[in-house]
Short mmCIF file of C-alpha atoms in Angstrom, two decimals:
data_model
loop_
_atom_site.label_atom_id
_atom_site.label_comp_id
_atom_site.label_asym_id
_atom_site.label_seq_id
_atom_site.Cartn_x
_atom_site.Cartn_y
_atom_site.Cartn_z
CA UNK A 65 178.57 88.24 12.42
CA UNK A 66 181.95 89.52 13.50
CA UNK A 67 183.14 89.00 17.11
CA UNK A 68 183.05 92.78 17.63
CA UNK A 69 179.50 92.90 16.40
CA UNK A 70 178.41 90.18 18.70
CA UNK A 71 179.79 91.84 21.79
CA UNK A 72 178.03 95.19 20.84
CA UNK A 73 174.83 93.35 20.40
CA UNK A 74 174.95 91.88 23.92
CA UNK A 75 175.93 95.04 25.44
CA UNK A 76 172.86 96.68 24.10
CA UNK A 77 170.49 93.94 24.95
CA UNK A 78 171.76 93.78 28.54
CA UNK A 79 171.16 97.43 29.02
CA UNK A 80 167.50 96.78 27.69
CA UNK A 81 166.77 93.93 29.89
CA UNK A 82 167.93 95.55 33.02
CA UNK A 83 165.97 98.69 32.40
CA UNK A 84 162.44 98.70 33.69
CA UNK A 85 159.67 98.82 31.34
CA UNK A 86 157.89 102.35 30.89
CA UNK A 87 154.32 100.57 31.49
CA UNK A 88 155.40 98.67 34.60
CA UNK A 89 156.38 100.24 37.77
CA UNK A 90 159.50 99.35 39.37
CA UNK A 91 160.03 96.79 42.38
CA UNK A 92 160.92 99.90 44.50
CA UNK A 93 157.58 101.56 43.76
CA UNK A 94 155.71 98.29 44.80
CA UNK A 95 157.55 98.05 48.01
CA UNK A 96 155.60 99.31 51.21
CA UNK A 97 157.28 102.21 53.09
CA UNK A 98 157.46 99.91 56.01
CA UNK A 99 159.65 97.20 54.34
CA UNK A 100 162.05 100.09 53.15
CA UNK A 101 162.37 101.36 56.61
CA UNK A 102 163.08 98.05 57.98
CA UNK A 103 165.74 97.35 55.33
CA UNK A 104 164.16 93.91 54.07
CA UNK A 105 162.19 92.97 51.00
CA UNK A 106 158.49 92.01 51.30
CA UNK A 107 156.17 89.85 49.31
CA UNK A 108 154.55 92.90 48.06
CA UNK A 109 156.94 93.31 45.14
CA UNK A 110 156.34 89.49 44.09
CA UNK A 111 153.49 88.72 41.64
CA UNK A 112 150.23 87.34 43.12
CA UNK A 113 149.09 85.56 39.88
CA UNK A 114 148.20 81.96 40.75
CA UNK A 115 148.42 82.82 44.61
CA UNK A 116 145.51 83.44 46.93
CA UNK A 117 145.53 87.23 47.81
CA UNK A 118 146.54 88.32 51.37
CA UNK A 119 143.91 88.23 53.87
CA UNK A 120 144.27 91.79 54.57
CA UNK A 121 143.10 92.56 51.05
CA UNK A 122 139.99 90.39 51.11
CA UNK A 123 136.60 92.14 50.57
CA UNK A 124 135.42 91.49 54.28
CA UNK A 125 138.35 93.61 55.47
CA UNK A 126 139.31 97.23 54.82
CA UNK A 127 142.59 98.06 52.89
CA UNK A 128 145.42 98.58 55.28
CA UNK A 129 147.15 101.84 55.14
CA UNK A 130 150.66 102.62 56.62
CA UNK A 131 150.38 104.47 59.81
CA UNK A 132 152.52 107.69 60.49
CA UNK A 133 154.84 105.44 62.41
CA UNK A 134 155.30 103.13 59.43
CA UNK A 135 153.63 100.18 61.33
CA UNK A 136 150.80 98.20 59.37
CA UNK A 137 148.17 96.91 61.99
CA UNK A 138 147.78 93.21 61.91
CA UNK A 139 144.67 91.63 60.77
CA UNK A 140 143.93 90.61 64.46
CA UNK A 141 144.31 94.09 65.48
CA UNK A 142 142.03 95.41 62.57
CA UNK A 143 139.18 93.12 63.83
CA UNK A 144 139.15 94.76 67.18
CA UNK A 145 139.26 98.22 65.50
CA UNK A 146 136.36 97.41 63.22
CA UNK A 147 134.61 96.05 66.52
CA UNK A 148 134.73 99.41 68.11
CA UNK A 149 133.12 100.93 65.10
CA UNK A 150 130.07 98.33 65.24
CA UNK A 151 131.22 96.59 62.10
CA UNK A 152 132.12 93.05 63.66
CA UNK A 153 129.94 90.12 62.70
CA UNK A 154 128.66 87.79 65.43
CA UNK A 155 131.67 85.30 65.56
CA UNK A 156 134.24 88.29 65.72
CA UNK A 157 132.11 89.84 68.61
CA UNK A 158 132.14 86.50 70.42
CA UNK A 159 135.98 86.24 69.95
CA UNK A 160 136.41 89.73 70.98
CA UNK A 161 134.22 89.35 74.13
CA UNK A 162 136.16 86.17 75.17
CA UNK A 163 139.49 87.90 74.70
CA UNK A 164 138.38 90.87 76.90
CA UNK A 165 136.80 88.67 79.67
CA UNK A 166 139.65 86.19 79.90
CA UNK A 167 140.78 82.83 78.64
CA UNK A 168 139.47 81.16 81.94
CA UNK A 169 135.70 81.75 81.27
CA UNK A 170 133.33 79.92 79.01
CA UNK A 171 131.04 81.50 76.48
CA UNK A 172 128.13 80.91 78.76
CA UNK A 173 129.75 82.67 81.69
CA UNK A 174 130.40 85.50 79.32
CA UNK A 175 126.65 85.72 78.23
CA UNK A 176 125.66 85.43 82.05
CA UNK A 177 127.65 88.46 82.59
CA UNK A 178 126.08 90.24 79.86
CA UNK A 179 122.55 89.37 80.86
CA UNK A 180 123.37 90.37 84.40
CA UNK A 181 124.32 93.83 83.11
CA UNK A 182 121.13 94.11 80.93
CA UNK A 183 118.68 93.20 83.92
CA UNK A 184 120.63 95.09 86.61
CA UNK A 185 117.47 96.96 87.45
CA UNK A 186 115.90 93.74 88.89
CA UNK A 187 118.40 93.72 91.77
CA UNK A 188 119.73 97.29 92.23
CA UNK A 189 117.83 100.74 92.79
CA UNK A 190 114.85 98.83 92.78
CA UNK A 191 111.41 100.76 92.70
CA UNK A 192 107.98 99.24 92.89
CA UNK A 193 105.34 99.75 90.19
CA UNK A 194 104.52 103.18 91.64
CA UNK A 195 108.00 104.33 91.60
CA UNK A 196 108.82 103.98 95.36
CA UNK A 197 112.02 103.01 96.66
CA UNK A 198 112.65 100.07 99.02
CA UNK A 199 113.07 102.58 101.91
CA UNK A 200 109.65 104.01 101.60
CA UNK A 201 107.19 102.75 104.02
CA UNK A 202 104.41 102.17 101.28
CA UNK A 203 107.06 100.23 99.02
CA UNK A 204 105.02 97.09 97.58
CA UNK A 205 107.71 94.37 97.11
CA UNK A 206 105.15 92.44 95.02
CA UNK A 207 105.52 94.72 92.11
CA UNK A 208 108.62 96.47 90.11
CA UNK A 209 109.16 99.26 87.86
CA UNK A 210 110.79 98.05 84.61
CA UNK A 211 113.77 100.24 83.64
CA UNK A 212 112.15 102.65 81.08
CA UNK A 213 115.32 102.42 78.90
CA UNK A 214 115.38 98.69 78.91
CA UNK A 215 111.56 98.55 78.20
CA UNK A 216 111.93 100.71 75.14
CA UNK A 217 114.16 98.08 73.65
CA UNK A 218 111.72 95.21 74.16
CA UNK A 219 109.86 93.57 71.41
CA UNK A 220 105.97 93.58 71.67
CA UNK A 221 105.99 90.10 73.06
CA UNK A 222 108.61 90.69 75.58
CA UNK A 223 106.67 94.09 76.66
CA UNK A 224 103.66 91.75 77.17
CA UNK A 225 105.69 89.40 79.58
CA UNK A 226 106.97 92.18 81.72
CA UNK A 227 103.73 94.05 81.80
CA UNK A 228 102.42 91.04 83.76
CA UNK A 229 105.54 89.97 85.50
CA UNK A 230 106.19 93.48 87.16
CA UNK A 231 102.87 93.30 88.88
CA UNK A 232 103.55 89.66 90.08
CA UNK A 233 107.13 89.64 91.41
CA UNK A 234 105.97 87.50 94.25
CA UNK A 235 104.74 84.71 91.72
CA UNK A 236 106.66 82.53 89.41
CA UNK A 237 105.28 83.14 86.11
CA UNK A 238 105.06 80.46 83.34
CA UNK A 239 104.82 82.23 79.99
CA UNK A 240 103.30 80.16 77.05
CA UNK A 241 105.24 80.17 73.78
CA UNK A 242 103.98 77.88 71.23
CA UNK A 243 103.86 74.30 72.73
CA UNK A 244 106.08 75.40 75.59
CA UNK A 245 105.96 77.18 78.88
CA UNK A 246 109.13 79.29 79.61
CA UNK A 247 110.34 80.92 82.76
CA UNK A 248 112.68 83.83 82.85
CA UNK A 249 115.39 85.38 84.90
CA UNK A 250 114.84 85.13 88.85
CA UNK A 251 111.99 82.42 88.07
CA UNK A 252 114.28 80.56 85.82
CA UNK A 253 116.99 80.55 88.43
CA UNK A 254 114.53 79.16 91.16
CA UNK A 255 113.32 76.47 88.78
CA UNK A 256 116.76 75.54 87.81
CA UNK A 257 117.69 75.13 91.37
CA UNK A 258 114.75 73.31 92.63
CA UNK A 259 113.75 71.19 89.51
CA UNK A 260 117.20 70.68 88.23
CA UNK A 261 116.36 72.33 84.82
CA UNK A 262 119.35 73.51 82.64
CA UNK A 263 119.39 77.29 82.23
CA UNK A 264 120.16 79.02 78.91
CA UNK A 265 120.53 82.46 77.74
CA UNK A 266 117.55 83.01 75.18
CA UNK A 267 113.79 83.69 75.08
CA UNK A 268 112.41 86.94 76.04
CA UNK A 269 114.73 89.56 75.48
CA UNK A 270 117.92 87.50 75.46
CA UNK A 271 117.80 86.60 79.27
CA UNK A 272 118.25 83.63 81.42
CA UNK A 273 115.54 81.00 80.55
CA UNK A 274 114.34 77.48 81.34
CA UNK A 275 111.18 75.83 80.10
CA UNK A 276 109.11 72.71 79.63
CA UNK A 277 106.76 71.32 77.33
CA UNK A 278 102.89 71.52 77.58
CA UNK A 279 102.76 67.96 79.21
CA UNK A 280 105.29 68.81 81.96
CA UNK A 281 103.95 72.10 83.35
CA UNK A 282 101.42 70.83 85.68
CA UNK A 283 103.74 68.80 87.41
CA UNK A 284 106.57 71.49 87.56
CA UNK A 285 103.78 73.76 89.05
CA UNK A 286 102.87 71.22 91.77
CA UNK A 287 106.58 70.81 92.73
CA UNK A 288 107.15 74.56 92.94
CA UNK A 289 103.91 75.18 95.02
CA UNK A 290 104.99 72.54 97.35
CA UNK A 291 108.07 74.51 98.04
CA UNK A 292 105.92 77.23 99.06
CA UNK A 293 105.86 79.37 95.95
CA UNK A 294 102.78 81.01 93.99
CA UNK A 295 102.89 79.88 90.43
CA UNK A 296 101.16 81.67 87.48
CA UNK A 297 100.33 80.79 83.94
CA UNK A 298 100.30 83.02 81.14
CA UNK A 299 98.19 81.52 78.36
CA UNK A 300 97.89 82.33 74.53
CA UNK A 301 94.43 83.55 73.90
CA UNK A 302 94.75 83.02 70.09
CA UNK A 303 97.23 81.47 67.65
CA UNK A 304 99.65 83.35 65.48
CA UNK A 305 97.66 82.65 62.30
CA UNK A 306 94.45 84.32 64.12
CA UNK A 307 96.49 87.23 65.26
CA UNK A 308 97.61 87.77 61.78
CA UNK A 309 94.27 87.62 60.35
CA UNK A 310 92.63 90.08 62.86
CA UNK A 311 95.25 92.48 63.17
CA UNK A 312 97.77 92.28 60.21
CA UNK A 313 101.12 90.33 59.49
CA UNK A 314 102.94 92.16 62.37
CA UNK A 315 100.32 91.36 65.10
CA UNK A 316 101.45 89.91 68.30
CA UNK A 317 99.72 87.09 69.97
CA UNK A 318 97.47 87.98 72.84
CA UNK A 319 98.21 86.53 76.12
CA UNK A 320 96.93 86.80 79.61
CA UNK A 321 97.52 85.65 83.17
CA UNK A 322 94.64 83.17 83.70
CA UNK A 323 95.52 81.75 87.15
CA UNK A 324 97.92 81.92 90.09
CA UNK A 325 98.07 78.92 92.24
CA UNK A 326 99.05 79.38 95.79
CA UNK A 327 99.98 76.96 98.57
CA UNK A 328 96.90 78.31 100.31
CA UNK A 329 94.55 78.18 97.59
CA UNK A 330 94.98 74.52 96.12
CA UNK A 331 94.37 71.54 98.27
CA UNK A 332 97.11 69.12 98.22
CA UNK A 333 96.93 65.60 97.07
CA UNK A 334 95.35 64.25 100.39
CA UNK A 335 92.66 66.83 100.33
CA UNK A 336 93.47 67.93 103.77
CA UNK A 337 92.43 71.52 104.72
CA UNK A 338 94.37 74.20 103.44
CA UNK A 339 93.93 77.66 104.84
CA UNK A 340 94.45 81.19 103.59
CA UNK A 341 94.14 83.68 106.62
CA UNK A 342 93.95 87.57 106.64
CA UNK A 343 94.48 89.43 110.04
CA UNK A 344 94.27 92.96 111.24
CA UNK A 345 94.22 94.69 114.60
CA UNK A 346 93.29 97.81 116.71
CA UNK A 347 95.54 98.70 119.47
CA UNK A 348 94.16 99.89 122.70
CA UNK A 349 95.61 101.06 126.13
CA UNK A 350 93.89 99.78 129.53
CA UNK A 351 92.95 101.83 132.49
CA UNK A 352 96.09 100.68 134.30
CA UNK A 353 98.27 101.57 131.26
CA UNK A 354 98.71 98.27 129.75
CA UNK A 355 98.48 97.53 126.16
CA UNK A 356 95.87 95.25 124.74
CA UNK A 357 94.64 94.60 121.06
CA UNK A 358 91.53 93.58 119.31
CA UNK A 359 92.41 91.37 116.27
CA UNK A 360 90.10 90.79 113.42
CA UNK A 361 90.74 87.63 111.29
CA UNK A 362 89.06 85.69 108.45
CA UNK A 363 90.07 82.51 106.58
CA UNK A 364 89.25 80.36 103.78
CA UNK A 365 89.31 76.46 103.69
CA UNK A 366 90.63 75.76 100.02
CA UNK A 367 89.27 72.31 100.11
CA UNK A 368 85.67 73.38 100.65
CA UNK A 369 85.64 77.03 99.60
CA UNK A 370 84.22 77.82 103.06
CA UNK A 371 84.92 81.15 104.67
CA UNK A 372 85.20 81.98 108.61
CA UNK A 373 85.24 85.13 110.36
CA UNK A 374 85.91 86.16 114.02
CA UNK A 375 87.51 88.43 116.43
CA UNK A 376 89.62 88.15 119.59
CA UNK A 377 91.00 90.28 122.25
CA UNK A 378 94.74 89.67 123.39
CA UNK A 379 97.45 91.01 125.65
CA UNK A 380 100.90 91.92 125.23
CA UNK A 381 102.19 88.27 125.06
CA UNK A 382 99.55 87.57 122.12
CA UNK A 383 98.60 84.08 123.60
CA UNK A 384 95.07 84.07 121.89
CA UNK A 385 96.52 84.93 118.58
CA UNK A 386 99.16 82.21 119.01
CA UNK A 387 96.42 79.69 119.64
CA UNK A 388 94.40 80.86 116.64
CA UNK A 389 97.40 80.42 114.32
CA UNK A 390 98.11 76.87 115.77
CA UNK A 391 94.57 75.80 115.22
CA UNK A 392 94.05 77.12 111.76
CA UNK A 393 97.78 76.49 110.62
CA UNK A 394 97.23 78.87 107.63
CA UNK A 395 99.44 78.29 104.58
CA UNK A 396 99.43 81.97 103.87
CA UNK A 397 98.80 85.11 105.98
CA UNK A 398 97.72 88.38 104.56
CA UNK A 399 98.11 91.49 106.37
CA UNK A 400 97.96 95.28 105.90
CA UNK A 401 101.32 96.66 105.15
CA UNK A 402 102.94 98.68 107.96
CA UNK A 403 99.74 98.54 110.23
CA UNK A 404 100.51 95.90 112.81
CA UNK A 405 101.78 96.49 116.27
CA UNK A 406 105.46 95.37 116.82
CA UNK A 407 104.33 92.21 118.86
CA UNK A 408 101.68 91.08 116.33
CA UNK A 409 104.03 91.78 113.28
CA UNK A 410 106.67 89.67 115.10
CA UNK A 411 104.28 86.71 115.65
CA UNK A 412 102.87 86.74 112.01
CA UNK A 413 106.38 86.73 110.65
CA UNK A 414 107.15 83.70 112.86
CA UNK A 415 103.97 81.79 113.26
CA UNK A 416 103.84 78.39 115.24
CA UNK A 417 103.77 76.56 111.68
CA UNK A 418 105.60 77.87 108.55
CA UNK A 419 103.52 80.11 106.40
CA UNK A 420 103.87 82.34 103.32
CA UNK A 421 103.49 86.08 104.12
CA UNK A 422 101.74 88.56 101.80
CA UNK A 423 101.55 92.29 102.76
CA UNK A 424 98.43 94.14 101.13
CA UNK A 425 98.12 97.75 100.50
CA UNK A 426 96.08 99.33 103.12
CA UNK A 427 92.87 100.89 101.72
CA UNK A 428 92.94 99.57 98.19
CA UNK A 429 93.37 95.91 99.18
CA UNK A 430 92.90 95.77 102.91
CA UNK A 431 90.18 98.36 104.06
CA UNK A 432 89.98 100.19 107.10
CA UNK A 433 87.12 98.64 109.39
CA UNK A 434 85.07 101.60 108.79
CA UNK A 435 85.21 100.93 105.08
CA UNK A 436 84.94 97.20 105.16
CA UNK A 437 81.17 97.01 104.71
CA UNK A 438 81.16 99.33 101.73
CA UNK A 439 84.02 97.36 100.23
CA UNK A 440 82.31 94.01 100.62
CA UNK A 441 79.12 95.45 99.02
CA UNK A 442 81.13 96.55 96.04
CA UNK A 443 82.84 93.29 95.65
CA UNK A 444 79.33 91.52 95.35
CA UNK A 445 80.45 88.21 96.55
CA UNK A 446 78.35 87.70 99.61
CA UNK A 447 74.97 89.41 98.56
CA UNK A 448 73.85 92.81 99.75
CA UNK A 449 73.24 93.81 103.48
CA UNK A 450 69.95 92.05 103.67
CA UNK A 451 71.16 89.00 101.75
CA UNK A 452 74.41 88.29 103.46
CA UNK A 453 74.60 85.18 105.63
CA UNK A 454 73.97 85.77 109.45
CA UNK A 455 77.64 85.13 110.39
CA UNK A 456 78.67 88.18 108.09
CA UNK A 457 75.66 90.45 109.28
CA UNK A 458 76.81 90.06 112.86
CA UNK A 459 80.51 90.22 112.15
CA UNK A 460 82.56 93.02 113.66
CA UNK A 461 84.13 95.62 111.26
CA UNK A 462 87.53 94.21 112.01
CA UNK A 463 86.69 90.74 110.86
CA UNK A 464 84.59 92.23 107.74
CA UNK A 465 87.89 94.11 106.83
CA UNK A 466 89.85 90.93 106.89
CA UNK A 467 87.25 89.02 104.90
CA UNK A 468 87.46 91.87 102.40
CA UNK A 469 91.01 91.49 102.13
CA UNK A 470 90.74 87.78 101.39
CA UNK A 471 88.21 88.45 98.53
CA UNK A 472 90.68 91.22 96.98
CA UNK A 473 93.69 88.72 97.07
CA UNK A 474 91.70 85.93 95.61
CA UNK A 475 90.75 88.18 92.75
CA UNK A 476 94.37 89.16 92.25
CA UNK A 477 95.15 85.52 92.00
CA UNK A 478 92.64 85.03 89.41
CA UNK A 479 90.99 82.42 91.73
CA UNK A 480 87.25 83.71 91.63
CA UNK A 481 85.99 80.08 91.59
CA UNK A 482 86.60 80.14 95.41
CA UNK A 483 83.75 82.70 95.72
CA UNK A 484 81.35 80.77 93.80
CA UNK A 485 79.62 79.42 97.00
CA UNK A 486 78.54 83.18 97.80
CA UNK A 487 76.31 83.81 100.89
CA UNK A 488 76.04 80.28 102.11
CA UNK A 489 79.63 79.63 102.48
CA UNK A 490 80.43 82.04 105.52
CA UNK A 491 80.68 81.00 109.16
CA UNK A 492 81.75 82.39 112.47
CA UNK A 493 84.76 81.18 114.42
CA UNK A 494 85.43 81.03 118.04
CA UNK A 495 88.88 80.63 119.34
#
């Protein structure tokens, strides 16, 4: 080939080599708009054969698009955007929560705050089971109204727990789950503080929880009772297999509160006398204008299941009532809510020896003296009018009302075994 022919050949080939192929877009067409505006090349124009695709194009992420301002969001920013749309997985949500709360807090603290918000109805804007607010004179602090919105989101077993616990806010409630007994929320906090148990976030409704195996529950109950708490046990009445056989694959295990142990209803290890007492009164004004009261009382010795009834008169200083409380030294005192005089209420709240206080609902749980005989007959614990022991037949209406309150309270605690003695176990008591 001549020298001229060789030069012409290379001129044609150089043009062909530099010209883009009609089947392949140019590198400029593959370059993102943001790179053109920034005036620098990007890796987008480089072939990806044999290399891992950029993370932004992996199937778990949405393809990124150029924003109007020419800025492509970072992958980290994109995770947060997806989180606001409810598309984050569990690990992404945890990272997002940690970044929002702050680097100085642990994941457990983050969870605690989430749970606190979830169960805020336990501590703010509290209402009792009847919907009464705390400033209502008839407010019953032993019960609570579960937030309807929170209740609707609970599972069947969670609802079973709060259906019971909402009526026993004055009681630490152990909830049987398989081979364990668990405590939740405020009960868990108490047990964690007094027993040294580590509190976690799990269990019923993703709340604060502590627990113990079956073999340790009796000892835990004794320790909590020794600190002055009532302690209840919710037992499983069937196995999971039995529940499914009886009511289908989605059946929930039936559970029930079987007993509540109180410092005043269970004798200690020494079998010393332990007393549960109920008191009520009628106020009078003397001929000289001075105030005096008639106090009716009844108490039970938990070691012997023996009941005592009596009445006393007292002056403004309440010397006789102080003597009674010193002699009997009740572990728990029951009284009708908002029905005691100021002087009597002050003495009951600060007795000579420490005692647990329980306010009962007037009428339904603590009858008026005029209704006491009728309620005792309906409770059918001491026989009819002709079968009742002499001490009860001769008892005054005030002491009968106190005795009826004792029986109602024992039934609430599922402690009917204390009533097994019946008519033979009632005596009068003189101060």
